[in-house]
mmCIF file of C-alpha atoms and ligand atoms in Angstrom:
data_model
loop_
_atom_site.group_PDB
_atom_site.id
_atom_site.type_symbol
_atom_site.label_atom_id
_atom_site.label_comp_id
_atom_site.label_asym_id
_atom_site.label_seq_id
_atom_site.Cartn_x
_atom_site.Cartn_y
_atom_site.Cartn_z
ATOM 1 C CA MET A 1 0.000 0.000 0.000
ATOM 2 C CA THR A 2 1.310 3.452 -0.943
ATOM 3 C CA LEU A 3 0.817 6.770 0.826
ATOM 4 C CA SER A 4 -1.449 7.997 -1.958
ATOM 5 C CA GLY A 5 -3.482 4.779 -1.949
ATOM 6 C CA LEU A 6 -3.967 5.004 1.783
ATOM 7 C CA LEU A 7 -4.922 8.680 1.629
ATOM 8 C CA ARG A 8 -7.481 7.951 -1.107
ATOM 9 C CA GLU A 9 -8.988 5.239 1.065
ATOM 10 C CA GLY A 10 -9.225 7.559 4.061
ATOM 11 C CA ARG A 11 -10.741 10.434 2.112
ATOM 12 C CA GLU A 12 -13.373 8.196 0.581
ATOM 13 C CA ALA A 13 -14.300 6.617 3.917
ATOM 14 C CA LEU A 14 -14.626 9.960 5.732
ATOM 15 C CA GLN A 15 -16.608 11.529 2.912
ATOM 16 C CA ALA A 16 -18.965 8.544 2.843
ATOM 17 C CA ALA A 17 -19.423 8.890 6.631
ATOM 18 C CA GLY A 18 -20.443 12.527 6.177
ATOM 19 C CA ILE A 19 -17.519 14.015 8.108
ATOM 20 C CA PRO A 20 -17.598 17.733 7.240
ATOM 21 C CA GLU A 21 -13.827 18.275 7.036
ATOM 22 C CA TRP A 22 -13.209 14.872 5.460
ATOM 23 C CA ASP A 23 -10.358 15.966 3.234
ATOM 24 C CA LEU A 24 -8.439 17.804 5.926
ATOM 25 C CA ASP A 25 -9.014 15.080 8.508
ATOM 26 C CA ALA A 26 -7.821 12.336 6.133
ATOM 27 C CA TRP A 27 -4.622 14.342 5.693
ATOM 28 C CA TYR A 28 -4.087 15.001 9.401
ATOM 29 C CA LEU A 29 -4.535 11.352 10.221
ATOM 30 C CA LEU A 30 -2.122 10.318 7.470
ATOM 31 C CA GLU A 31 0.480 12.713 8.807
ATOM 32 C CA TYR A 32 -0.079 11.254 12.264
ATOM 33 C CA ALA A 33 -0.203 7.536 11.370
ATOM 34 C CA ALA A 34 2.473 7.439 8.670
ATOM 35 C CA HIS A 35 4.734 10.102 10.210
ATOM 36 C CA CYS A 36 4.794 11.973 6.956
ATOM 37 C CA THR A 37 4.415 15.707 6.434
ATOM 38 C CA LYS A 38 2.504 17.055 3.435
ATOM 39 C CA ASN A 39 5.829 18.038 1.860
ATOM 40 C CA GLU A 40 7.212 14.525 2.196
ATOM 41 C CA TYR A 41 4.001 13.162 0.736
ATOM 42 C CA PHE A 42 4.278 15.287 -2.397
ATOM 43 C CA LEU A 43 7.931 14.349 -2.866
ATOM 44 C CA ARG A 44 7.036 10.646 -2.876
ATOM 45 C CA PRO A 45 3.314 9.888 -2.963
ATOM 46 C CA GLU A 46 4.003 6.361 -4.158
ATOM 47 C CA LYS A 47 6.180 5.507 -1.165
ATOM 48 C CA GLU A 48 5.190 2.212 0.475
ATOM 49 C CA VAL A 49 3.840 2.483 4.006
ATOM 50 C CA LEU A 50 4.703 0.026 6.770
ATOM 51 C CA PRO A 51 2.016 -2.558 7.593
ATOM 52 C CA GLN A 52 1.581 -1.138 11.114
ATOM 53 C CA GLU A 53 1.145 2.380 9.700
ATOM 54 C CA LYS A 54 -1.546 1.131 7.356
ATOM 55 C CA GLN A 55 -3.282 -0.645 10.187
ATOM 56 C CA LEU A 56 -3.119 2.382 12.478
ATOM 57 C CA TYR A 57 -4.441 4.672 9.743
ATOM 58 C CA ARG A 58 -7.378 2.392 9.031
ATOM 59 C CA THR A 59 -8.247 2.177 12.732
ATOM 60 C CA LEU A 60 -8.150 5.966 13.057
ATOM 61 C CA ILE A 61 -10.249 6.456 9.935
ATOM 62 C CA ARG A 62 -12.811 4.043 11.353
ATOM 63 C CA LYS A 63 -12.936 5.986 14.616
ATOM 64 C CA ARG A 64 -13.180 9.330 12.859
ATOM 65 C CA SER A 65 -15.988 7.886 10.695
ATOM 66 C CA ALA A 66 -17.790 7.175 14.000
ATOM 67 C CA HIS A 67 -17.503 10.946 14.745
ATOM 68 C CA ILE A 68 -14.822 10.705 17.410
ATOM 69 C CA PRO A 69 -13.166 14.158 17.275
ATOM 70 C CA LEU A 70 -9.886 14.302 15.395
ATOM 71 C CA GLN A 71 -8.108 15.792 18.420
ATOM 72 C CA TYR A 72 -8.895 12.771 20.594
ATOM 73 C CA LEU A 73 -7.381 10.544 17.906
ATOM 74 C CA THR A 74 -4.162 12.514 17.512
ATOM 75 C CA GLY A 75 -4.129 13.462 21.213
ATOM 76 C CA SER A 76 -3.428 17.105 20.598
ATOM 77 C CA GLN A 77 -4.880 20.551 20.005
ATOM 78 C CA GLU A 78 -3.079 23.807 19.478
ATOM 79 C CA PHE A 79 -4.124 26.711 21.688
ATOM 80 C CA MET A 80 -2.401 30.099 22.001
ATOM 81 C CA GLY A 81 0.361 28.711 19.772
ATOM 82 C CA LEU A 82 1.062 25.942 22.281
ATOM 83 C CA SER A 83 0.437 22.238 21.858
ATOM 84 C CA PHE A 84 -1.943 20.694 24.405
ATOM 85 C CA PHE A 85 -2.457 17.007 25.064
ATOM 86 C CA VAL A 86 -6.160 16.078 25.097
ATOM 87 C CA ASP A 87 -8.177 12.932 25.652
ATOM 88 C CA GLU A 88 -11.871 12.184 26.112
ATOM 89 C CA ASN A 89 -11.747 13.392 29.730
ATOM 90 C CA VAL A 90 -11.376 17.035 28.759
ATOM 91 C CA LEU A 91 -13.066 19.543 26.537
ATOM 92 C CA ILE A 92 -11.003 20.220 23.414
ATOM 93 C CA PRO A 93 -9.577 23.761 23.721
ATOM 94 C CA ARG A 94 -11.477 26.181 21.447
ATOM 95 C CA GLN A 95 -10.039 29.103 19.541
ATOM 96 C CA ASP A 96 -12.817 31.293 21.012
ATOM 97 C CA THR A 97 -11.228 30.825 24.429
ATOM 98 C CA GLU A 98 -8.045 32.570 23.259
ATOM 99 C CA ILE A 99 -9.972 35.862 23.660
ATOM 100 C CA LEU A 100 -10.254 35.174 27.385
ATOM 101 C CA VAL A 101 -6.526 34.449 27.655
ATOM 102 C CA GLU A 102 -5.599 37.576 25.690
ATOM 103 C CA GLU A 103 -7.893 39.745 27.780
ATOM 104 C CA ALA A 104 -6.527 38.345 31.058
ATOM 105 C CA LEU A 105 -2.906 38.730 29.892
ATOM 106 C CA ARG A 106 -3.416 42.487 29.655
ATOM 107 C CA ALA A 107 -4.221 42.657 33.341
ATOM 108 C CA LEU A 108 -1.595 40.229 34.626
ATOM 109 C CA GLY A 109 1.997 40.805 35.664
ATOM 110 C CA SER A 110 4.873 39.150 37.435
ATOM 111 C CA GLY A 111 4.214 38.128 41.029
ATOM 112 C CA MET A 112 0.441 37.849 40.627
ATOM 113 C CA ARG A 113 -1.632 34.827 41.618
ATOM 114 C CA VAL A 114 -4.188 33.481 39.183
ATOM 115 C CA LEU A 115 -6.937 30.937 39.782
ATOM 116 C CA ASP A 116 -8.576 28.945 36.948
ATOM 117 C CA VAL A 117 -11.887 27.402 37.984
ATOM 118 C CA CYS A 118 -12.985 24.401 35.843
ATOM 119 C CA THR A 119 -9.518 24.120 34.336
ATOM 120 C CA GLY A 120 -10.152 20.998 32.197
ATOM 121 C CA SER A 121 -7.079 20.441 30.008
ATOM 122 C CA GLY A 122 -5.486 23.405 31.799
ATOM 123 C CA CYS A 123 -5.307 25.302 28.515
ATOM 124 C CA ILE A 124 -6.270 28.693 29.988
ATOM 125 C CA LEU A 125 -4.113 28.597 33.113
ATOM 126 C CA LEU A 126 -1.081 27.046 31.432
ATOM 127 C CA SER A 127 -1.165 29.525 28.530
ATOM 128 C CA LEU A 128 -1.223 32.380 31.018
ATOM 129 C CA LEU A 129 1.690 30.907 32.965
ATOM 130 C CA LYS A 130 3.635 30.284 29.775
ATOM 131 C CA LEU A 131 3.000 33.718 28.278
ATOM 132 C CA CYS A 132 3.376 35.864 31.406
ATOM 133 C CA ALA A 133 6.553 35.270 33.384
ATOM 134 C CA GLY A 134 6.456 35.206 37.172
ATOM 135 C CA LEU A 135 2.795 34.253 37.628
ATOM 136 C CA GLU A 136 1.685 31.770 40.224
ATOM 137 C CA GLY A 137 -1.222 29.588 39.153
ATOM 138 C CA THR A 138 -3.835 27.248 40.590
ATOM 139 C CA GLY A 139 -6.420 25.267 38.641
ATOM 140 C CA THR A 140 -9.453 23.413 39.988
ATOM 141 C CA ASP A 141 -11.709 20.813 38.443
ATOM 142 C CA LEU A 142 -14.289 18.360 39.689
ATOM 143 C CA SER A 143 -12.833 15.673 37.439
ATOM 144 C CA GLU A 144 -9.743 13.883 38.723
ATOM 145 C CA LYS A 145 -9.145 12.550 35.212
ATOM 146 C CA ALA A 146 -9.228 16.040 33.735
ATOM 147 C CA LEU A 147 -6.654 17.144 36.316
ATOM 148 C CA GLN A 148 -4.379 14.318 35.221
ATOM 149 C CA VAL A 149 -4.519 15.748 31.695
ATOM 150 C CA ALA A 150 -3.846 19.256 33.012
ATOM 151 C CA GLY A 151 -0.872 17.937 35.003
ATOM 152 C CA GLU A 152 0.491 16.207 31.914
ATOM 153 C CA ASN A 153 0.175 19.467 29.982
ATOM 154 C CA ALA A 154 2.045 21.390 32.677
ATOM 155 C CA ARG A 155 4.829 18.820 32.478
ATOM 156 C CA ARG A 156 5.017 18.959 28.672
ATOM 157 C CA LEU A 157 5.015 22.753 28.602
ATOM 158 C CA GLY A 158 7.562 22.937 31.397
ATOM 159 C CA VAL A 159 5.496 25.214 33.627
ATOM 160 C CA GLU A 160 4.724 24.925 37.290
ATOM 161 C CA ALA A 161 1.084 25.014 38.333
ATOM 162 C CA SER A 162 -0.884 23.594 41.175
ATOM 163 C CA PHE A 163 -3.994 21.569 40.322
ATOM 164 C CA VAL A 164 -6.559 20.694 42.967
ATOM 165 C CA GLN A 165 -9.659 18.529 42.748
ATOM 166 C CA GLY A 166 -13.040 19.791 43.901
ATOM 167 C CA ASP A 167 -16.240 21.608 43.050
ATOM 168 C CA LEU A 168 -15.448 25.167 41.884
ATOM 169 C CA PHE A 169 -13.809 26.986 44.863
ATOM 170 C CA GLU A 170 -14.208 24.141 47.332
ATOM 171 C CA PRO A 171 -10.513 23.107 47.309
ATOM 172 C CA VAL A 172 -9.239 26.714 47.198
ATOM 173 C CA SER A 173 -7.748 28.715 50.027
ATOM 174 C CA GLY A 174 -6.147 32.133 50.056
ATOM 175 C CA LYS A 175 -6.728 35.086 47.785
ATOM 176 C CA TYR A 176 -5.907 35.704 44.160
ATOM 177 C CA ASP A 177 -5.247 38.717 41.948
ATOM 178 C CA CYS A 178 -7.252 37.207 39.148
ATOM 179 C CA ILE A 179 -9.872 34.513 38.584
ATOM 180 C CA VAL A 180 -10.434 33.061 35.118
ATOM 181 C CA SER A 181 -13.008 30.480 34.113
ATOM 182 C CA ASN A 182 -14.611 28.860 31.118
ATOM 183 C CA PRO A 183 -17.280 26.916 32.983
ATOM 184 C CA PRO A 184 -19.834 24.604 31.371
ATOM 185 C CA TYR A 185 -22.423 27.008 29.925
ATOM 186 C CA ILE A 186 -24.703 25.202 27.517
ATOM 187 C CA ALA A 187 -28.332 24.833 28.597
ATOM 188 C CA SER A 188 -29.044 21.150 29.339
ATOM 189 C CA ARG A 189 -31.612 20.692 26.589
ATOM 190 C CA GLU A 190 -29.294 22.308 24.031
ATOM 191 C CA VAL A 191 -26.525 19.786 24.724
ATOM 192 C CA ASP A 192 -28.631 17.132 23.030
ATOM 193 C CA VAL A 193 -28.756 18.994 19.743
ATOM 194 C CA LEU A 194 -25.039 19.776 19.481
ATOM 195 C CA MET A 195 -23.045 18.145 16.689
ATOM 196 C CA GLU A 196 -22.366 14.459 17.258
ATOM 197 C CA GLU A 197 -18.640 14.980 17.886
ATOM 198 C CA VAL A 198 -19.363 17.244 20.837
ATOM 199 C CA ARG A 199 -22.571 15.675 22.160
ATOM 200 C CA ASP A 200 -21.412 12.068 22.182
ATOM 201 C CA HIS A 201 -17.684 12.372 22.708
ATOM 202 C CA GLU A 202 -16.748 15.456 24.722
ATOM 203 C CA PRO A 203 -17.403 15.222 28.481
ATOM 204 C CA ARG A 204 -20.981 16.242 29.199
ATOM 205 C CA MET A 205 -19.945 17.626 32.559
ATOM 206 C CA ALA A 206 -17.711 20.129 30.743
ATOM 207 C CA LEU A 207 -20.642 21.365 28.637
ATOM 208 C CA ASP A 208 -23.845 21.242 30.658
ATOM 209 C CA GLY A 209 -24.539 24.509 32.447
ATOM 210 C CA GLY A 210 -27.884 23.483 33.919
ATOM 211 C CA GLU A 211 -31.408 24.350 32.878
ATOM 212 C CA ASP A 212 -30.646 27.883 31.630
ATOM 213 C CA GLY A 213 -26.878 27.463 31.151
ATOM 214 C CA LEU A 214 -26.145 29.957 33.924
ATOM 215 C CA TYR A 215 -25.826 27.569 36.878
ATOM 216 C CA PHE A 216 -22.042 27.912 37.239
ATOM 217 C CA TYR A 217 -21.973 31.681 36.633
ATOM 218 C CA ARG A 218 -24.368 32.193 39.546
ATOM 219 C CA LYS A 219 -22.101 30.196 41.849
ATOM 220 C CA ILE A 220 -18.916 31.805 40.555
ATOM 221 C CA ALA A 221 -20.351 35.331 40.819
ATOM 222 C CA ALA A 222 -21.470 34.679 44.397
ATOM 223 C CA GLN A 223 -18.341 32.895 45.627
ATOM 224 C CA SER A 224 -15.473 34.563 43.756
ATOM 225 C CA PRO A 225 -15.274 37.777 45.880
ATOM 226 C CA LYS A 226 -14.108 35.694 48.833
ATOM 227 C CA TYR A 227 -11.119 34.437 46.820
ATOM 228 C CA LEU A 228 -10.098 37.736 45.265
ATOM 229 C CA LYS A 229 -7.732 40.336 46.670
ATOM 230 C CA ASP A 230 -8.918 43.928 46.902
ATOM 231 C CA ARG A 231 -9.626 45.164 43.324
ATOM 232 C CA GLY A 232 -8.934 41.655 42.018
ATOM 233 C CA ARG A 233 -10.169 40.841 38.522
ATOM 234 C CA ILE A 234 -12.441 38.220 37.052
ATOM 235 C CA PHE A 235 -12.644 36.987 33.446
ATOM 236 C CA LEU A 236 -15.398 34.586 32.403
ATOM 237 C CA GLU A 237 -15.973 32.996 29.021
ATOM 238 C CA ILE A 238 -19.642 33.044 28.029
ATOM 239 C CA GLY A 239 -21.953 31.841 25.269
ATOM 240 C CA PHE A 240 -22.813 34.410 22.567
ATOM 241 C CA ASP A 241 -26.231 35.149 24.132
ATOM 242 C CA GLN A 242 -25.197 35.239 27.803
ATOM 243 C CA GLY A 243 -23.431 38.616 27.965
ATOM 244 C CA GLU A 244 -26.209 40.613 29.583
ATOM 245 C CA ALA A 245 -27.166 37.850 32.015
ATOM 246 C CA VAL A 246 -23.620 37.189 33.237
ATOM 247 C CA ALA A 247 -22.747 40.892 33.416
ATOM 248 C CA GLY A 248 -25.887 41.273 35.534
ATOM 249 C CA LEU A 249 -24.644 38.602 37.912
ATOM 250 C CA LEU A 250 -21.298 40.392 38.380
ATOM 251 C CA VAL A 251 -22.605 43.946 38.782
ATOM 252 C CA PRO A 252 -23.585 43.644 42.489
ATOM 253 C CA ALA A 253 -19.982 42.959 43.573
ATOM 254 C CA PHE A 254 -17.827 44.132 40.655
ATOM 255 C CA ASP A 255 -16.948 47.486 39.069
ATOM 256 C CA GLU A 256 -16.122 48.156 35.423
ATOM 257 C CA VAL A 257 -18.083 45.129 34.246
ATOM 258 C CA ARG A 258 -17.456 44.792 30.500
ATOM 259 C CA ILE A 259 -18.486 42.389 27.756
ATOM 260 C CA VAL A 260 -15.729 41.575 25.253
ATOM 261 C CA GLN A 261 -16.466 40.303 21.754
ATOM 262 C CA ASP A 262 -14.648 37.613 19.816
ATOM 263 C CA LEU A 263 -13.279 37.916 16.278
ATOM 264 C CA ALA A 264 -16.707 37.036 14.870
ATOM 265 C CA GLY A 265 -18.190 40.002 16.749
ATOM 266 C CA LEU A 266 -20.047 37.791 19.234
ATOM 267 C CA ASP A 267 -20.086 38.355 22.991
ATOM 268 C CA ARG A 268 -17.463 35.982 24.390
ATOM 269 C CA VAL A 269 -16.006 37.217 27.687
ATOM 270 C CA VAL A 270 -17.364 39.136 30.668
ATOM 271 C CA CYS A 271 -14.890 40.750 33.037
ATOM 272 C CA GLY A 272 -14.903 42.989 36.073
ATOM 273 C CA ILE A 273 -12.925 44.331 39.039
ATOM 274 C CA LEU A 274 -13.906 43.492 42.607
ATOM 275 C CA ARG A 275 -15.483 46.490 44.311
ATOM 276 C CA SER A 276 -13.593 47.552 47.456
HETATM 277 N N1 LIG B 1 -11.058 25.522 30.899
HETATM 278 C C1 LIG B 1 -11.124 24.495 29.927
HETATM 279 C C2 LIG B 1 -11.213 25.067 28.539
HETATM 280 O O1 LIG B 1 -11.442 26.230 28.362
HETATM 281 C C3 LIG B 1 -12.285 23.550 30.199
HETATM 282 C C4 LIG B 1 -13.616 24.203 30.115
HETATM 283 C C5 LIG B 1 -14.736 23.285 30.523
HETATM 284 O O2 LIG B 1 -14.518 22.106 30.837
HETATM 285 N N2 LIG B 1 -15.919 23.797 30.515
HETATM 286 O O3 LIG B 1 -11.065 24.389 27.564
#
């Protein structure tokens, strides 16, 4: 079997399975399974692949045809220009979330303490630690398995962070300069109509924000002041239609509450400064 023969097989299978990005995904999986970059492919498309590479590719194509997200198959997702390890225990980092990181970076500086509630893969906290020298960071998550992924990411990125298991602030002590969070925020009934990749393969507990999607924002808005230093800041990722509601939850305890839009012009982040 040649590289081009294998690629043809993969493209056809993914297209037949109705995978939207079938062409791209067939390529990514070939690069992963046959350890061959696109450049190498075009230099020698008729190169023979090893039997184990062929077997691995076919297994991955079968899994992708069953709508398992590409990132769980390759075990990685890029976020803020960094490579994160992911598996089915964590939400796959989204590009939308980079807005939150960029917004928080503007307010952070050396010596500050930052707390990431619902850290998942650790993508938010670890990007902040990597991109702003001298920060001290803590991440919490209810899922022990997610924290194992976050710990693995800290190790791979060579940053020091402390990860603690528990519900929101439950395992947290002390005060922070900044709280960041991308909590689950999809209304329960809307989870069931998400695309198959997300609905059936990403952790439901990382998506489901209760009946109206605001369950975690209510708790975070109420509890965060206790864990913030005077004039400490909060940055929350939100769904495109949750700006007003989440800003409303912060207003009683926070000043300068703002809604920040993403590159598509949709509301994406709500932030504020703890009122003294
Ligand atoms: N903080 C993680 C992320 O942004 C996980 C979010 C979540 O599980 N809801 O990807």
